[in-house]
mmCIF file of C-alpha atoms in Angstrom:
data_model
loop_
_atom_site.group_PDB
_atom_site.id
_atom_site.type_symbol
_atom_site.label_atom_id
_atom_site.label_comp_id
_atom_site.label_asym_id
_atom_site.label_seq_id
_atom_site.Cartn_x
_atom_site.Cartn_y
_atom_site.Cartn_z
ATOM 1 C CA UNK A 1 0.000 0.000 0.000
ATOM 2 C CA UNK A 2 1.543 3.311 -1.057
ATOM 3 C CA UNK A 3 1.510 6.445 1.102
ATOM 4 C CA UNK A 4 -0.871 8.025 -1.427
ATOM 5 C CA UNK A 5 -3.320 5.154 -0.949
ATOM 6 C CA UNK A 6 -3.070 5.134 2.828
ATOM 7 C CA UNK A 7 -5.707 6.904 4.904
ATOM 8 C CA UNK A 8 -5.253 7.574 8.615
ATOM 9 C CA UNK A 9 -7.829 5.902 10.849
ATOM 10 C CA UNK A 10 -7.845 7.026 14.463
ATOM 11 C CA UNK A 11 -7.784 3.996 16.776
ATOM 12 C CA UNK A 12 -7.617 6.091 19.963
ATOM 13 C CA UNK A 13 -11.147 5.349 21.156
ATOM 14 C CA UNK A 14 -12.511 7.020 24.304
ATOM 15 C CA UNK A 15 -12.056 5.480 27.753
ATOM 16 C CA UNK A 16 -15.093 5.005 29.957
ATOM 17 C CA UNK A 17 -13.263 5.750 33.225
ATOM 18 C CA UNK A 18 -10.637 8.113 31.850
ATOM 19 C CA UNK A 19 -7.174 7.134 30.693
ATOM 20 C CA UNK A 20 -5.636 4.548 33.061
ATOM 21 C CA UNK A 21 -3.263 5.993 35.653
ATOM 22 C CA UNK A 22 -1.141 2.894 36.136
ATOM 23 C CA UNK A 23 1.305 1.328 33.742
ATOM 24 C CA UNK A 24 1.656 -2.428 33.492
ATOM 25 C CA UNK A 25 2.655 -5.304 31.254
ATOM 26 C CA UNK A 26 0.644 -8.342 30.210
ATOM 27 C CA UNK A 27 1.732 -11.176 27.920
ATOM 28 C CA UNK A 28 5.262 -11.056 29.297
ATOM 29 C CA UNK A 29 5.092 -14.779 28.598
ATOM 30 C CA UNK A 30 2.485 -17.063 27.015
ATOM 31 C CA UNK A 31 1.745 -18.508 30.461
ATOM 32 C CA UNK A 32 0.654 -15.021 31.643
ATOM 33 C CA UNK A 33 -2.286 -15.011 29.216
ATOM 34 C CA UNK A 34 -4.579 -18.029 29.599
ATOM 35 C CA UNK A 35 -7.742 -18.570 27.554
ATOM 36 C CA UNK A 36 -10.162 -21.488 27.901
ATOM 37 C CA UNK A 37 -12.961 -21.913 25.377
ATOM 38 C CA UNK A 38 -16.532 -22.776 26.371
ATOM 39 C CA UNK A 39 -18.630 -24.210 23.536
ATOM 40 C CA UNK A 40 -21.834 -23.973 25.543
ATOM 41 C CA UNK A 41 -23.034 -27.444 24.497
ATOM 42 C CA UNK A 42 -22.093 -31.082 25.086
ATOM 43 C CA UNK A 43 -20.495 -33.219 22.398
ATOM 44 C CA UNK A 44 -22.544 -36.303 21.466
ATOM 45 C CA UNK A 45 -19.788 -38.926 21.658
ATOM 46 C CA UNK A 46 -20.635 -40.285 18.212
ATOM 47 C CA UNK A 47 -20.765 -39.074 14.606
ATOM 48 C CA UNK A 48 -18.561 -38.265 11.618
ATOM 49 C CA UNK A 49 -16.559 -35.520 13.343
ATOM 50 C CA UNK A 50 -13.589 -36.159 15.616
ATOM 51 C CA UNK A 51 -13.302 -33.326 18.143
ATOM 52 C CA UNK A 52 -9.998 -32.587 19.854
ATOM 53 C CA UNK A 53 -9.666 -30.642 23.095
ATOM 54 C CA UNK A 54 -6.255 -29.054 22.613
ATOM 55 C CA UNK A 55 -3.927 -27.014 24.779
ATOM 56 C CA UNK A 56 -1.509 -24.908 22.768
ATOM 57 C CA UNK A 57 1.196 -22.581 24.013
ATOM 58 C CA UNK A 58 2.691 -20.039 21.611
ATOM 59 C CA UNK A 59 1.053 -21.559 18.549
ATOM 60 C CA UNK A 60 -1.157 -20.222 15.771
ATOM 61 C CA UNK A 61 -4.680 -21.712 15.509
ATOM 62 C CA UNK A 62 -4.834 -21.862 11.700
ATOM 63 C CA UNK A 63 -1.344 -23.408 11.459
ATOM 64 C CA UNK A 64 -2.239 -26.074 14.002
ATOM 65 C CA UNK A 65 -5.435 -26.874 12.074
ATOM 66 C CA UNK A 66 -3.319 -27.569 8.965
ATOM 67 C CA UNK A 67 -0.930 -29.771 10.967
ATOM 68 C CA UNK A 68 -3.848 -31.798 12.349
ATOM 69 C CA UNK A 69 -5.196 -32.257 8.810
ATOM 70 C CA UNK A 70 -1.811 -33.597 7.655
ATOM 71 C CA UNK A 71 -1.637 -36.001 10.593
ATOM 72 C CA UNK A 72 -5.156 -37.336 9.938
ATOM 73 C CA UNK A 73 -4.522 -37.455 6.151
ATOM 74 C CA UNK A 74 -7.591 -35.356 5.363
ATOM 75 C CA UNK A 75 -8.023 -32.095 3.393
ATOM 76 C CA UNK A 76 -7.315 -28.921 5.375
ATOM 77 C CA UNK A 77 -10.904 -27.773 4.693
ATOM 78 C CA UNK A 78 -12.124 -30.737 6.790
ATOM 79 C CA UNK A 79 -10.653 -29.203 9.947
ATOM 80 C CA UNK A 80 -12.572 -26.450 11.718
ATOM 81 C CA UNK A 81 -12.662 -24.606 15.043
ATOM 82 C CA UNK A 82 -14.965 -22.203 16.847
ATOM 83 C CA UNK A 83 -12.550 -19.295 17.044
ATOM 84 C CA UNK A 84 -9.027 -18.073 16.438
ATOM 85 C CA UNK A 85 -7.045 -17.897 19.655
ATOM 86 C CA UNK A 86 -4.100 -15.635 20.355
ATOM 87 C CA UNK A 87 -0.758 -17.124 19.403
ATOM 88 C CA UNK A 88 1.091 -15.459 22.286
ATOM 89 C CA UNK A 89 -0.938 -17.242 24.931
ATOM 90 C CA UNK A 90 -1.656 -20.519 26.704
ATOM 91 C CA UNK A 91 -5.025 -21.553 25.274
ATOM 92 C CA UNK A 92 -7.440 -24.464 25.374
ATOM 93 C CA UNK A 93 -9.853 -24.892 22.500
ATOM 94 C CA UNK A 94 -11.754 -27.442 20.405
ATOM 95 C CA UNK A 95 -10.914 -28.498 16.856
ATOM 96 C CA UNK A 96 -13.204 -30.721 14.785
ATOM 97 C CA UNK A 97 -11.994 -33.019 12.004
ATOM 98 C CA UNK A 98 -14.469 -34.455 9.513
ATOM 99 C CA UNK A 99 -13.447 -38.126 9.233
ATOM 100 C CA UNK A 100 -16.509 -40.076 7.979
ATOM 101 C CA UNK A 101 -16.324 -43.858 7.812
ATOM 102 C CA UNK A 102 -12.830 -44.052 9.258
ATOM 103 C CA UNK A 103 -11.313 -45.261 12.486
ATOM 104 C CA UNK A 104 -10.332 -42.416 14.775
ATOM 105 C CA UNK A 105 -6.597 -41.776 14.343
ATOM 106 C CA UNK A 106 -4.332 -42.343 17.338
ATOM 107 C CA UNK A 107 -3.755 -38.730 18.305
ATOM 108 C CA UNK A 108 -1.547 -39.773 21.232
ATOM 109 C CA UNK A 109 1.267 -39.954 18.657
ATOM 110 C CA UNK A 110 0.673 -36.420 17.327
ATOM 111 C CA UNK A 111 3.645 -34.183 18.068
ATOM 112 C CA UNK A 112 3.960 -30.433 17.704
ATOM 113 C CA UNK A 113 5.935 -28.019 19.932
ATOM 114 C CA UNK A 114 3.735 -26.453 22.614
ATOM 115 C CA UNK A 115 0.712 -28.597 21.719
ATOM 116 C CA UNK A 116 -1.017 -31.183 23.918
ATOM 117 C CA UNK A 117 -4.172 -33.067 22.921
ATOM 118 C CA UNK A 118 -6.155 -33.410 26.147
ATOM 119 C CA UNK A 119 -9.267 -35.242 24.935
ATOM 120 C CA UNK A 120 -10.745 -36.862 21.819
ATOM 121 C CA UNK A 121 -14.537 -37.030 21.406
ATOM 122 C CA UNK A 122 -16.764 -37.867 18.424
ATOM 123 C CA UNK A 123 -19.570 -35.483 17.491
ATOM 124 C CA UNK A 124 -22.375 -35.433 14.924
ATOM 125 C CA UNK A 125 -21.761 -31.890 13.663
ATOM 126 C CA UNK A 126 -18.898 -29.691 12.544
ATOM 127 C CA UNK A 127 -17.714 -27.096 15.037
ATOM 128 C CA UNK A 128 -18.178 -23.874 13.082
ATOM 129 C CA UNK A 129 -16.585 -20.446 13.466
ATOM 130 C CA UNK A 130 -18.445 -18.548 16.153
ATOM 131 C CA UNK A 131 -20.125 -21.674 17.542
ATOM 132 C CA UNK A 132 -19.069 -21.069 21.126
ATOM 133 C CA UNK A 133 -20.641 -19.470 24.167
ATOM 134 C CA UNK A 134 -17.552 -17.616 25.338
ATOM 135 C CA UNK A 135 -14.083 -17.758 26.851
ATOM 136 C CA UNK A 136 -12.607 -17.713 30.350
ATOM 137 C CA UNK A 137 -9.499 -15.565 30.737
ATOM 138 C CA UNK A 138 -6.794 -15.694 33.415
ATOM 139 C CA UNK A 139 -4.284 -12.884 32.864
ATOM 140 C CA UNK A 140 -1.240 -11.834 34.877
ATOM 141 C CA UNK A 141 -0.404 -8.105 34.776
ATOM 142 C CA UNK A 142 3.167 -7.326 35.847
ATOM 143 C CA UNK A 143 5.290 -4.266 36.687
ATOM 144 C CA UNK A 144 2.280 -2.271 37.891
ATOM 145 C CA UNK A 145 3.415 1.284 38.582
ATOM 146 C CA UNK A 146 0.508 2.427 40.800
ATOM 147 C CA UNK A 147 -1.185 -0.222 42.953
ATOM 148 C CA UNK A 148 -3.899 2.080 44.350
ATOM 149 C CA UNK A 149 -4.878 3.267 40.856
ATOM 150 C CA UNK A 150 -5.008 -0.352 39.701
ATOM 151 C CA UNK A 151 -7.213 -1.367 42.647
ATOM 152 C CA UNK A 152 -9.639 1.438 41.769
ATOM 153 C CA UNK A 153 -9.693 0.380 38.109
ATOM 154 C CA UNK A 154 -10.279 -3.262 39.061
ATOM 155 C CA UNK A 155 -13.463 -2.197 40.844
ATOM 156 C CA UNK A 156 -14.604 0.077 38.009
ATOM 157 C CA UNK A 157 -14.356 -2.415 35.159
ATOM 158 C CA UNK A 158 -16.695 -4.827 36.943
ATOM 159 C CA UNK A 159 -19.508 -2.402 36.110
ATOM 160 C CA UNK A 160 -18.745 -2.712 32.401
ATOM 161 C CA UNK A 161 -16.378 -1.389 29.719
ATOM 162 C CA UNK A 162 -16.948 -0.176 26.145
ATOM 163 C CA UNK A 163 -17.500 -3.255 23.990
ATOM 164 C CA UNK A 164 -14.812 -2.253 21.500
ATOM 165 C CA UNK A 165 -13.383 -4.584 18.918
ATOM 166 C CA UNK A 166 -9.731 -5.040 19.834
ATOM 167 C CA UNK A 167 -6.965 -3.158 18.044
ATOM 168 C CA UNK A 168 -5.654 -6.464 16.626
ATOM 169 C CA UNK A 169 -8.697 -6.552 14.339
ATOM 170 C CA UNK A 170 -7.628 -3.359 12.557
ATOM 171 C CA UNK A 171 -3.983 -4.189 11.941
ATOM 172 C CA UNK A 172 -1.057 -1.838 12.495
ATOM 173 C CA UNK A 173 -2.114 1.783 12.061
ATOM 174 C CA UNK A 174 -5.519 0.706 10.703
ATOM 175 C CA UNK A 175 -4.013 -1.227 7.780
ATOM 176 C CA UNK A 176 -6.977 -3.606 7.473
ATOM 177 C CA UNK A 177 -9.491 -0.741 7.204
ATOM 178 C CA UNK A 178 -7.357 0.845 4.495
ATOM 179 C CA UNK A 179 -7.206 -2.491 2.688
ATOM 180 C CA UNK A 180 -11.012 -2.709 2.822
ATOM 181 C CA UNK A 181 -11.320 0.744 1.254
ATOM 182 C CA UNK A 182 -9.003 -0.225 -1.577
ATOM 183 C CA UNK A 183 -11.030 -3.410 -2.080
ATOM 184 C CA UNK A 184 -14.228 -1.337 -2.271
ATOM 185 C CA UNK A 185 -12.510 0.818 -4.916
ATOM 186 C CA UNK A 186 -11.803 -2.188 -7.102
ATOM 187 C CA UNK A 187 -8.634 -3.852 -5.865
ATOM 188 C CA UNK A 188 -8.993 -7.620 -6.298
ATOM 189 C CA UNK A 189 -8.446 -9.744 -3.189
ATOM 190 C CA UNK A 190 -8.469 -13.429 -4.122
ATOM 191 C CA UNK A 191 -7.738 -14.761 -0.635
ATOM 192 C CA UNK A 192 -11.136 -15.354 1.015
ATOM 193 C CA UNK A 193 -9.662 -15.146 4.505
ATOM 194 C CA UNK A 194 -8.162 -11.719 3.797
ATOM 195 C CA UNK A 195 -11.401 -10.495 2.223
ATOM 196 C CA UNK A 196 -13.301 -11.501 5.328
ATOM 197 C CA UNK A 197 -10.685 -9.927 7.590
ATOM 198 C CA UNK A 198 -10.840 -6.600 5.745
ATOM 199 C CA UNK A 199 -14.648 -6.530 5.736
ATOM 200 C CA UNK A 200 -14.728 -7.297 9.473
ATOM 201 C CA UNK A 201 -12.184 -4.572 10.182
ATOM 202 C CA UNK A 202 -14.157 -1.925 8.293
ATOM 203 C CA UNK A 203 -17.436 -2.898 9.933
ATOM 204 C CA UNK A 204 -15.847 -3.058 13.377
ATOM 205 C CA UNK A 205 -14.305 0.385 12.917
ATOM 206 C CA UNK A 206 -17.728 1.955 12.346
ATOM 207 C CA UNK A 207 -19.096 0.167 15.414
ATOM 208 C CA UNK A 208 -16.215 1.399 17.577
ATOM 209 C CA UNK A 209 -16.784 4.953 16.343
ATOM 210 C CA UNK A 210 -20.395 4.904 17.562
ATOM 211 C CA UNK A 211 -19.455 3.374 20.924
ATOM 212 C CA UNK A 212 -16.616 5.872 21.413
ATOM 213 C CA UNK A 213 -18.946 8.797 20.635
ATOM 214 C CA UNK A 214 -21.557 7.588 23.105
ATOM 215 C CA UNK A 215 -18.901 7.259 25.798
ATOM 216 C CA UNK A 216 -17.727 10.813 25.069
ATOM 217 C CA UNK A 217 -21.310 12.130 25.092
ATOM 218 C CA UNK A 218 -22.113 10.273 28.346
ATOM 219 C CA UNK A 219 -24.745 8.209 26.516
ATOM 220 C CA UNK A 220 -23.177 4.790 27.039
ATOM 221 C CA UNK A 221 -25.845 3.837 29.603
ATOM 222 C CA UNK A 222 -28.532 6.419 28.835
ATOM 223 C CA UNK A 223 -31.162 5.482 26.214
ATOM 224 C CA UNK A 224 -32.055 7.776 23.328
ATOM 225 C CA UNK A 225 -35.526 7.671 21.799
ATOM 226 C CA UNK A 226 -35.422 5.028 19.069
ATOM 227 C CA UNK A 227 -32.399 3.203 20.484
ATOM 228 C CA UNK A 228 -32.232 -0.499 19.659
ATOM 229 C CA UNK A 229 -32.027 -2.559 22.835
ATOM 230 C CA UNK A 230 -31.126 -6.209 22.959
ATOM 231 C CA UNK A 231 -32.343 -8.939 25.287
ATOM 232 C CA UNK A 232 -29.219 -10.166 27.087
ATOM 233 C CA UNK A 233 -30.600 -13.715 27.285
ATOM 234 C CA UNK A 234 -31.360 -14.359 23.593
ATOM 235 C CA UNK A 235 -29.804 -11.435 21.638
ATOM 236 C CA UNK A 236 -33.042 -10.416 19.875
ATOM 237 C CA UNK A 237 -33.483 -6.642 19.691
ATOM 238 C CA UNK A 238 -36.169 -4.000 19.270
ATOM 239 C CA UNK A 239 -36.299 -0.165 19.057
ATOM 240 C CA UNK A 240 -37.434 1.955 21.989
ATOM 241 C CA UNK A 241 -40.547 3.836 20.933
ATOM 242 C CA UNK A 242 -40.794 5.492 24.354
ATOM 243 C CA UNK A 243 -38.441 6.078 27.272
ATOM 244 C CA UNK A 244 -40.691 4.983 30.113
ATOM 245 C CA UNK A 245 -39.779 3.995 33.672
ATOM 246 C CA UNK A 246 -40.154 0.270 32.937
ATOM 247 C CA UNK A 247 -37.645 0.422 30.065
ATOM 248 C CA UNK A 248 -35.077 2.229 32.214
ATOM 249 C CA UNK A 249 -35.519 -0.373 34.949
ATOM 250 C CA UNK A 250 -34.987 -3.221 32.464
ATOM 251 C CA UNK A 251 -31.774 -1.532 31.326
ATOM 252 C CA UNK A 252 -30.615 -1.063 34.913
ATOM 253 C CA UNK A 253 -31.236 -4.732 35.749
ATOM 254 C CA UNK A 254 -29.503 -5.778 32.498
ATOM 255 C CA UNK A 255 -32.519 -7.679 31.211
ATOM 256 C CA UNK A 256 -31.869 -5.627 28.078
ATOM 257 C CA UNK A 257 -28.851 -3.594 26.949
ATOM 258 C CA UNK A 258 -28.157 -0.712 24.561
ATOM 259 C CA UNK A 259 -26.602 -1.514 21.183
ATOM 260 C CA UNK A 260 -24.690 0.101 18.339
ATOM 261 C CA UNK A 261 -24.930 -0.783 14.633
ATOM 262 C CA UNK A 262 -22.908 -3.372 12.758
ATOM 263 C CA UNK A 263 -23.231 -1.825 9.308
ATOM 264 C CA UNK A 264 -24.695 -3.579 6.293
ATOM 265 C CA UNK A 265 -27.325 -3.323 3.590
ATOM 266 C CA UNK A 266 -30.723 -1.899 4.426
ATOM 267 C CA UNK A 267 -32.008 0.748 6.804
ATOM 268 C CA UNK A 268 -30.704 1.269 10.304
ATOM 269 C CA UNK A 269 -32.909 -0.605 12.770
ATOM 270 C CA UNK A 270 -32.788 2.302 15.212
ATOM 271 C CA UNK A 271 -35.478 4.991 14.968
ATOM 272 C CA UNK A 272 -36.074 8.673 15.702
ATOM 273 C CA UNK A 273 -33.306 10.454 17.679
ATOM 274 C CA UNK A 274 -31.063 7.389 17.859
ATOM 275 C CA UNK A 275 -31.195 6.862 14.092
ATOM 276 C CA UNK A 276 -30.341 10.520 13.486
ATOM 277 C CA UNK A 277 -27.466 10.325 15.989
ATOM 278 C CA UNK A 278 -25.956 7.215 14.385
ATOM 279 C CA UNK A 279 -26.484 8.449 10.809
ATOM 280 C CA UNK A 280 -24.860 11.826 11.417
ATOM 281 C CA UNK A 281 -21.959 10.294 13.307
ATOM 282 C CA UNK A 282 -21.153 7.889 10.460
ATOM 283 C CA UNK A 283 -21.671 10.385 7.619
ATOM 284 C CA UNK A 284 -17.875 10.715 7.058
ATOM 285 C CA UNK A 285 -17.705 6.977 6.329
ATOM 286 C CA UNK A 286 -20.251 6.636 3.517
ATOM 287 C CA UNK A 287 -17.736 4.880 1.254
ATOM 288 C CA UNK A 288 -17.195 2.188 3.885
ATOM 289 C CA UNK A 289 -20.962 1.901 4.444
ATOM 290 C CA UNK A 290 -21.605 1.409 0.735
ATOM 291 C CA UNK A 291 -18.776 -1.130 0.420
ATOM 292 C CA UNK A 292 -20.063 -3.225 3.303
ATOM 293 C CA UNK A 293 -23.588 -3.237 1.890
ATOM 294 C CA UNK A 294 -22.357 -4.125 -1.607
ATOM 295 C CA UNK A 295 -20.416 -7.070 -0.193
ATOM 296 C CA UNK A 296 -23.540 -8.673 1.236
ATOM 297 C CA UNK A 297 -23.399 -7.695 4.908
ATOM 298 C CA UNK A 298 -26.722 -6.965 6.611
ATOM 299 C CA UNK A 299 -27.671 -4.511 9.336
ATOM 300 C CA UNK A 300 -27.066 -6.081 12.755
ATOM 301 C CA UNK A 301 -26.552 -4.846 16.303
ATOM 302 C CA UNK A 302 -23.988 -5.415 19.076
ATOM 303 C CA UNK A 303 -24.104 -4.374 22.772
ATOM 304 C CA UNK A 304 -22.517 -1.028 23.607
ATOM 305 C CA UNK A 305 -21.133 -2.202 26.932
ATOM 306 C CA UNK A 306 -19.288 -5.363 27.873
ATOM 307 C CA UNK A 307 -19.759 -6.573 31.450
ATOM 308 C CA UNK A 308 -17.117 -9.166 32.411
ATOM 309 C CA UNK A 309 -18.656 -12.091 34.290
ATOM 310 C CA UNK A 310 -17.188 -13.994 37.258
ATOM 311 C CA UNK A 311 -14.580 -11.267 37.683
ATOM 312 C CA UNK A 312 -11.915 -11.781 40.345
ATOM 313 C CA UNK A 313 -8.415 -10.526 41.072
ATOM 314 C CA UNK A 314 -5.585 -11.548 43.356
ATOM 315 C CA UNK A 315 -2.331 -9.757 44.037
ATOM 316 C CA UNK A 316 0.691 -11.997 43.617
ATOM 317 C CA UNK A 317 2.982 -9.263 44.964
ATOM 318 C CA UNK A 318 2.865 -5.454 45.170
ATOM 319 C CA UNK A 319 3.475 -5.058 41.445
ATOM 320 C CA UNK A 320 1.719 -8.129 40.046
ATOM 321 C CA UNK A 321 -1.989 -8.966 39.871
ATOM 322 C CA UNK A 322 -3.816 -11.914 38.331
ATOM 323 C CA UNK A 323 -7.306 -11.222 36.958
ATOM 324 C CA UNK A 324 -9.881 -13.773 35.869
ATOM 325 C CA UNK A 325 -13.157 -13.205 34.032
ATOM 326 C CA UNK A 326 -15.524 -14.708 31.481
ATOM 327 C CA UNK A 327 -16.568 -12.969 28.249
ATOM 328 C CA UNK A 328 -19.232 -13.929 25.702
ATOM 329 C CA UNK A 329 -18.182 -15.040 22.230
ATOM 330 C CA UNK A 330 -16.842 -12.269 20.008
ATOM 331 C CA UNK A 331 -15.763 -10.006 22.873
ATOM 332 C CA UNK A 332 -12.186 -8.925 23.546
ATOM 333 C CA UNK A 333 -10.179 -9.254 26.760
ATOM 334 C CA UNK A 334 -8.136 -6.270 25.546
ATOM 335 C CA UNK A 335 -11.278 -4.117 25.905
ATOM 336 C CA UNK A 336 -11.133 -4.848 29.635
ATOM 337 C CA UNK A 337 -7.355 -4.520 29.903
ATOM 338 C CA UNK A 338 -7.227 -1.124 28.131
ATOM 339 C CA UNK A 339 -9.361 0.353 30.951
ATOM 340 C CA UNK A 340 -6.997 -1.112 33.582
ATOM 341 C CA UNK A 341 -3.517 -0.171 32.384
ATOM 342 C CA UNK A 342 -1.649 1.977 29.937
ATOM 343 C CA UNK A 343 0.920 -0.068 28.122
ATOM 344 C CA UNK A 344 4.479 0.571 29.266
#
């Protein structure tokens, strides 16, 4: 990408509790960043798919999927997983291998540095991308410069953080959003994975812009007439046609939550003041909006706030804390961490 083609995309989204006052380091080692996947359903124990419960340390998910395909002597397309996991981490996740009419390979002989196969279970369906309930995180933050500021932040984030897509989605200096723009302008991208990555980055950038604006305008937890709210239990959503006491109580109890748009074809599902707010805010990005719609994406919604579940913390020494929490599928641990520390 030439300098003439490159457009600057600001990734400095607003903080809910103000910029963190304490510095700190996470991911000093893979063992400091633990992720355990939760599918949210039980495997059947029989079927055409061999599911592997795998622990990997410092390894790339897609690369490991290809290595498993080679070992099982099946096409790479026959191996799937629910989600990409960070390479620089100690993670546990499921892989599924479509092996119809064959004896299950002896995976006890599979060898790859940093990889341990913990369990092998048959299942009657492929594990698809996104087919998981969430992830449990256990993260060690080291070299904390201000313990009292960190303790305050640890209490604050339990009330929720902006549900931003993590900076890793956008690439260095917003490269992936730039690549999406060039694709919308006619540049051919043959690699399906890259196409999907660029589309996701562009869509996520628009979402983050709306969330960041609502944080700045102190509207992250205050409904606007016409806002789309989502049932926390089943993710269906509806617009607020009135701001009555009952609606505000349902928001306070987290039966429902406020949302921001995931852009695509069709009309915004918000109405009235909320629709005007979102439309005006995203006016500078009409080229991205049109590109997303043209590429087949539909209007969807995503919660504005992310509330980490089962949150706990323990100090290992005066400059080191271990935090644990559970996040729903598609949410980023870095959205929690960015409210706790400024990178040193």
